[in-house]
Coordinates of C-alpha atoms in Angstrom, one line a residue:
M1 CA -0.1 0.1 0.0
N2 CA 1.7 3.2 -1.1
C3 CA -0.9 5.6 0.1
D4 CA 0.6 9.4 1.2
F5 CA -1.7 10.8 4.1
E6 CA -0.4 14.4 3.5
K7 CA -1.4 14.1 -0.4
A8 CA -4.6 12.6 0.5
L9 CA -6.1 15.2 2.8
V10 CA -4.7 17.4 -0.2
I11 CA -7.1 15.7 -2.2
A12 CA -9.8 15.7 0.5
Q13 CA -9.5 19.6 0.9
K14 CA -10.2 19.9 -3.1
E15 CA -13.2 17.4 -3.1
F16 CA -14.6 19.3 0.1
A17 CA -14.4 22.5 -1.5
D18 CA -15.7 21.3 -5.1
R19 CA -18.4 19.6 -3.4
L20 CA -19.0 22.7 -1.1
W21 CA -20.1 25.0 -4.0
S22 CA -21.7 22.5 -6.3
P23 CA -25.1 24.4 -7.3
I24 CA -26.5 20.9 -7.1
F25 CA -25.2 20.2 -3.4
L26 CA -26.2 24.1 -2.5
S27 CA -29.5 23.8 -3.9
L28 CA -30.1 20.2 -2.0
L29 CA -28.6 21.8 1.3
G30 CA -31.2 24.8 1.3
T31 CA -33.9 22.7 0.6
L32 CA -32.9 20.3 3.7
I33 CA -32.2 23.1 6.3
I34 CA -35.9 24.4 5.1
A35 CA -37.5 21.2 5.5
I36 CA -35.7 20.5 8.9
F37 CA -36.9 23.7 10.3
A38 CA -40.5 23.5 9.1
V39 CA -40.7 20.1 10.4
T40 CA -38.8 20.9 13.6
Y41 CA -41.3 24.1 13.9
R42 CA -44.6 22.2 13.5
E43 CA -43.5 19.4 16.3
V44 CA -42.7 22.2 18.7
L45 CA -46.2 23.9 18.5
Q46 CA -47.7 20.2 18.0
T47 CA -45.9 19.6 21.6
E48 CA -47.0 23.1 23.1
L49 CA -50.4 22.3 22.6
Y50 CA -50.4 18.8 24.1
S51 CA -48.8 20.5 27.0
Q52 CA -51.6 22.8 27.3
I53 CA -54.1 20.3 27.3
G54 CA -52.3 18.1 29.9
Q55 CA -51.6 15.3 27.4
I56 CA -47.7 15.5 26.4
P57 CA -46.9 12.4 24.2
V58 CA -44.3 10.0 24.5
P59 CA -41.7 10.9 24.8
S60 CA -42.0 13.3 27.8
S61 CA -39.2 15.0 26.9
A62 CA -40.1 18.4 24.9
V63 CA -36.7 18.6 23.0
L64 CA -36.2 14.9 22.1
E65 CA -40.1 14.9 20.7
G66 CA -38.8 17.6 18.0
F67 CA -36.6 15.1 16.6
Y68 CA -39.2 12.4 15.7
S69 CA -40.1 14.5 12.7
T70 CA -36.6 15.2 12.0
S71 CA -36.0 11.4 11.8
L72 CA -38.5 11.5 9.4
M73 CA -37.2 14.2 7.2
M74 CA -33.3 12.8 7.3
T75 CA -35.1 9.4 6.2
W76 CA -36.1 10.9 2.8
F77 CA -33.0 13.8 2.4
G78 CA -29.9 12.0 4.0
P79 CA -29.6 9.5 1.3
L80 CA -29.8 12.3 -1.2
V81 CA -27.4 14.5 0.8
G82 CA -24.7 11.3 0.3
I83 CA -25.9 10.7 -3.4
A84 CA -24.9 14.2 -4.2
L85 CA -21.3 14.3 -2.7
S86 CA -20.6 11.1 -4.7
F87 CA -22.5 10.3 -7.6
D88 CA -20.2 11.4 -10.1
S89 CA -17.0 11.6 -7.7
V90 CA -14.8 9.2 -10.0
I91 CA -16.9 10.0 -13.2
K92 CA -16.4 13.7 -13.5
E93 CA -12.6 13.1 -13.0
R94 CA -12.5 10.6 -15.5
K95 CA -14.3 12.6 -17.9
S96 CA -11.9 15.7 -17.6
A97 CA -8.9 13.1 -17.6
S98 CA -7.8 15.0 -14.3
L99 CA -7.0 11.5 -12.9
N100 CA -4.3 10.7 -15.8
V101 CA -3.0 14.0 -14.9
L102 CA -2.6 13.1 -11.2
L103 CA -0.9 9.8 -11.7
T104 CA 1.8 11.1 -13.7
H105 CA 2.8 13.0 -10.7
P106 CA 4.0 10.9 -7.4
V107 CA 0.3 10.3 -6.2
F108 CA -0.7 6.7 -6.3
R109 CA -4.4 5.3 -6.6
D110 CA -5.4 4.5 -3.2
T111 CA -4.2 8.2 -2.3
I112 CA -6.6 9.7 -4.8
I113 CA -9.7 7.1 -3.7
L114 CA -8.5 7.8 0.1
G115 CA -8.8 11.2 -0.4
K116 CA -11.8 11.5 -2.2
M117 CA -13.8 9.4 0.5
L118 CA -12.1 11.9 2.9
G119 CA -13.4 15.0 1.6
A120 CA -17.0 13.6 0.8
V121 CA -17.0 11.8 4.6
L122 CA -16.3 15.2 5.9
L123 CA -18.9 17.3 4.1
L124 CA -21.1 14.9 4.9
L125 CA -20.3 15.0 8.4
V126 CA -20.7 18.8 8.7
V127 CA -24.1 18.5 6.9
M128 CA -25.5 16.3 9.6
M129 CA -24.2 18.4 12.2
A130 CA -25.3 21.7 10.7
S131 CA -28.7 19.6 10.6
T132 CA -28.7 18.6 14.0
G133 CA -28.0 22.0 15.2
I134 CA -30.8 23.8 13.3
S135 CA -33.4 21.4 14.5
L136 CA -32.0 21.5 18.2
G137 CA -31.7 25.2 18.1
T138 CA -35.5 26.1 16.7
I139 CA -36.4 23.7 19.7
I140 CA -34.5 25.8 22.4
L141 CA -35.7 29.0 20.6
L142 CA -39.0 28.3 20.7
L143 CA -39.7 26.5 23.8
G144 CA -37.2 28.6 25.9
S145 CA -36.0 25.3 27.6
K146 CA -32.7 24.1 28.9
V147 CA -31.6 21.1 27.4
S148 CA -29.8 18.3 30.0
A149 CA -27.1 15.9 29.6
M150 CA -29.6 13.1 29.3
E151 CA -30.9 15.0 26.2
L152 CA -27.5 15.7 24.9
S153 CA -26.2 12.2 25.2
R154 CA -29.5 10.9 23.2
I155 CA -29.2 13.5 20.6
A156 CA -25.6 12.8 19.8
V157 CA -26.2 9.1 19.6
W158 CA -29.2 10.0 17.0
F159 CA -26.8 12.4 15.2
I160 CA -24.4 9.2 14.9
L161 CA -27.2 6.9 13.6
T162 CA -28.4 9.7 11.0
F163 CA -24.8 10.1 9.8
L164 CA -24.2 6.4 9.4
Y165 CA -27.4 6.0 7.6
A166 CA -26.3 8.9 5.0
L167 CA -23.2 7.4 4.9
V168 CA -24.4 4.2 3.3
F169 CA -25.8 6.2 0.2
L170 CA -22.5 7.9 -0.1
G171 CA -21.1 4.6 -0.2
I172 CA -23.2 3.5 -2.9
G173 CA -22.9 6.3 -4.7
L174 CA -19.4 6.4 -4.9
V175 CA -19.4 2.6 -5.8
C176 CA -21.8 3.3 -8.8
S177 CA -19.6 6.5 -9.5
I178 CA -16.4 3.7 -10.4
Y179 CA -18.3 1.1 -11.9
V180 CA -20.8 3.6 -14.3
R181 CA -18.9 5.5 -17.2
E182 CA -21.7 8.4 -17.2
A183 CA -22.8 10.5 -14.4
T184 CA -26.4 10.8 -15.4
D185 CA -26.7 7.0 -15.5
S186 CA -25.0 6.7 -12.3
L187 CA -27.4 9.5 -10.6
V188 CA -30.3 7.5 -12.2
Y189 CA -29.0 4.1 -10.9
N190 CA -28.6 6.1 -7.4
I191 CA -32.2 7.4 -7.3
V192 CA -33.8 4.4 -8.0
I193 CA -31.7 2.5 -5.5
W194 CA -32.9 5.4 -2.7
L195 CA -36.8 5.0 -3.8
T196 CA -36.3 1.3 -3.9
L197 CA -34.7 0.9 -0.4
S198 CA -36.0 3.8 1.6
I199 CA -39.0 5.5 0.1
M200 CA -40.7 3.0 -1.6
F201 CA -39.8 -0.2 0.5
S202 CA -42.8 -0.6 2.6
W203 CA -45.3 -0.3 -0.4
I204 CA -42.9 -2.9 -2.6
L205 CA -43.2 -5.3 0.7
K206 CA -47.3 -4.9 0.9
F207 CA -47.4 -5.6 -2.8
L208 CA -45.3 -8.6 -2.5
S209 CA -46.9 -9.7 0.9
Y210 CA -50.5 -9.6 -0.8
S211 CA -48.9 -11.3 -4.2
L212 CA -47.5 -14.3 -2.0
E213 CA -50.5 -14.6 0.3
P214 CA -52.4 -16.7 -2.4
V215 CA -49.5 -18.8 -3.3
V216 CA -47.9 -19.4 0.0
S217 CA -50.4 -20.3 2.7
A218 CA -47.7 -19.4 5.5
G219 CA -44.6 -17.7 6.3
V220 CA -45.5 -14.7 4.5
Q221 CA -44.9 -12.3 7.3
D222 CA -41.5 -14.1 7.8
I223 CA -40.3 -13.5 4.1
T224 CA -41.4 -9.7 4.7
D225 CA -39.8 -9.4 7.7
S226 CA -36.7 -10.9 6.5
L227 CA -36.5 -8.6 3.1
L228 CA -36.6 -5.8 5.6
A229 CA -33.2 -6.2 6.6
L230 CA -32.1 -5.3 2.8
S231 CA -33.2 -1.7 3.6
P232 CA -30.9 0.7 5.4
M233 CA -33.9 3.0 5.9
H234 CA -35.7 -0.1 8.1
H235 CA -32.5 0.0 10.5
Y236 CA -32.1 3.7 11.1
A237 CA -36.0 3.6 11.7
E238 CA -35.9 1.4 14.4
L239 CA -32.6 2.5 15.9
S240 CA -34.2 6.3 15.9
T241 CA -38.1 5.8 16.2
G242 CA -38.4 2.1 17.3
K243 CA -40.6 1.8 13.9
T244 CA -39.8 -0.6 11.3
G245 CA -40.2 2.2 8.0
L246 CA -40.5 5.8 7.9
G247 CA -41.2 5.7 4.0
W248 CA -44.4 5.9 2.2
G249 CA -46.8 3.4 3.1
A250 CA -45.2 2.7 6.3
G251 CA -48.0 1.7 8.6
G252 CA -46.3 -0.9 10.7
G253 CA -44.2 0.2 13.7
S254 CA -44.0 -0.3 17.6
Y255 CA -45.5 3.1 18.7
G256 CA -47.1 2.4 21.7
R257 CA -46.9 2.7 25.7
D258 CA -45.3 -0.5 26.6
S259 CA -42.6 -0.5 23.1
M260 CA -39.8 1.5 22.7
E261 CA -39.5 4.1 20.6
G262 CA -36.1 4.1 19.7
I263 CA -33.2 6.3 21.0
L264 CA -35.4 9.2 21.7
D265 CA -37.6 7.3 24.2
I266 CA -36.3 8.1 27.5
R267 CA -38.1 5.9 29.7
F268 CA -35.8 3.5 28.9
T269 CA -31.8 3.6 29.3
L270 CA -29.5 3.2 27.1
A271 CA -28.6 -0.1 27.5
Q272 CA -31.9 -1.4 27.2
W273 CA -32.2 0.4 23.9
L274 CA -29.0 -1.3 22.7
K275 CA -29.8 -4.7 23.6
E276 CA -33.5 -4.0 21.8
F277 CA -31.5 -2.8 18.4
W278 CA -28.1 -4.1 18.5
T279 CA -28.5 -5.9 15.4
N280 CA -29.7 -2.7 13.7
L281 CA -26.9 -0.8 15.2
V282 CA -24.1 -3.3 13.7
V283 CA -26.0 -3.6 10.2
L284 CA -25.8 0.4 10.4
F285 CA -22.1 0.4 11.0
I286 CA -21.0 -2.5 8.6
A287 CA -23.2 -1.3 5.4
P288 CA -21.1 1.6 5.0
L289 CA -17.7 0.1 6.0
L290 CA -18.5 -2.5 3.4
L291 CA -19.3 0.0 0.7
L292 CA -16.3 2.1 1.2
I293 CA -14.1 -1.0 1.2
T294 CA -15.7 -2.3 -2.1
A295 CA -15.0 1.4 -3.8
Y296 CA -11.7 1.5 -2.6
L297 CA -10.7 -2.3 -3.9
K298 CA -12.6 -1.8 -7.4
F299 CA -10.8 1.9 -8.0
L300 CA -7.2 0.1 -7.4
R301 CA -8.1 -1.9 -10.0
E302 CA -10.1 0.0 -12.5
D303 CA -9.4 1.3 -15.9
I304 CA -9.4 5.2 -15.1
S305 CA -9.0 6.3 -19.3
A306 CA -12.1 8.0 -20.4

């Protein structure tokens, strides 16, 4: 392995700057900020209404209540941010022949791909931090309440989960950027994957369940439950809200007085949450790691000519 970390940081800095000022990324970031502010504002007003009539919904923390709606918004927009940061990461360099120019200098392939990964991941981290800060800031501003150490710890875990969820789709985008030759094709593939695994996954499973029911007399629910594990959205939804899905048609879930409603449910300790959802957490950690490793190894063997 010939990676020069200092040179990788220079490439990461360039990737970070290029992506930050991309019109597509800026448009998506602006939409995300407005959407998060809007849903948080609505959730806070709803919480105040429940408080006035003496029926504050679970969780009893008004600060954490706002993050349930933010989880829904991040289910939709988080993957898009990851895709926007990676869908043409290698394609644009290949098309401009800058990869060939780079490789004529003492810069190795692993340094290039590591730098591009670092730049995209760091920018994704900044976006997730900004999103969390906007949601939390809106809640504090409207409610005027203080945030306890316990609430901050839950928000910190929620932030990590949201970052990992978006990182899965950044990894998918990076893999597509290496395998696919055209940026338009890569974007289409990524959008289809996003719609399939996140937004429409619940509808797809319902359709599959109704289709299999006449053929398979028993075990249809077991089949659909097993297929749920294919969706990053399912794992993120369970970890953050306790529901099995947050996409369109996601009616299933564990909302109820006796069930755990994810990391934001302060009726249960972090240890209880970890015991309940540890498998989801493992998947959410391993999936982006495997995708980034796949992209790394594939780039080392890829023909970088246009």
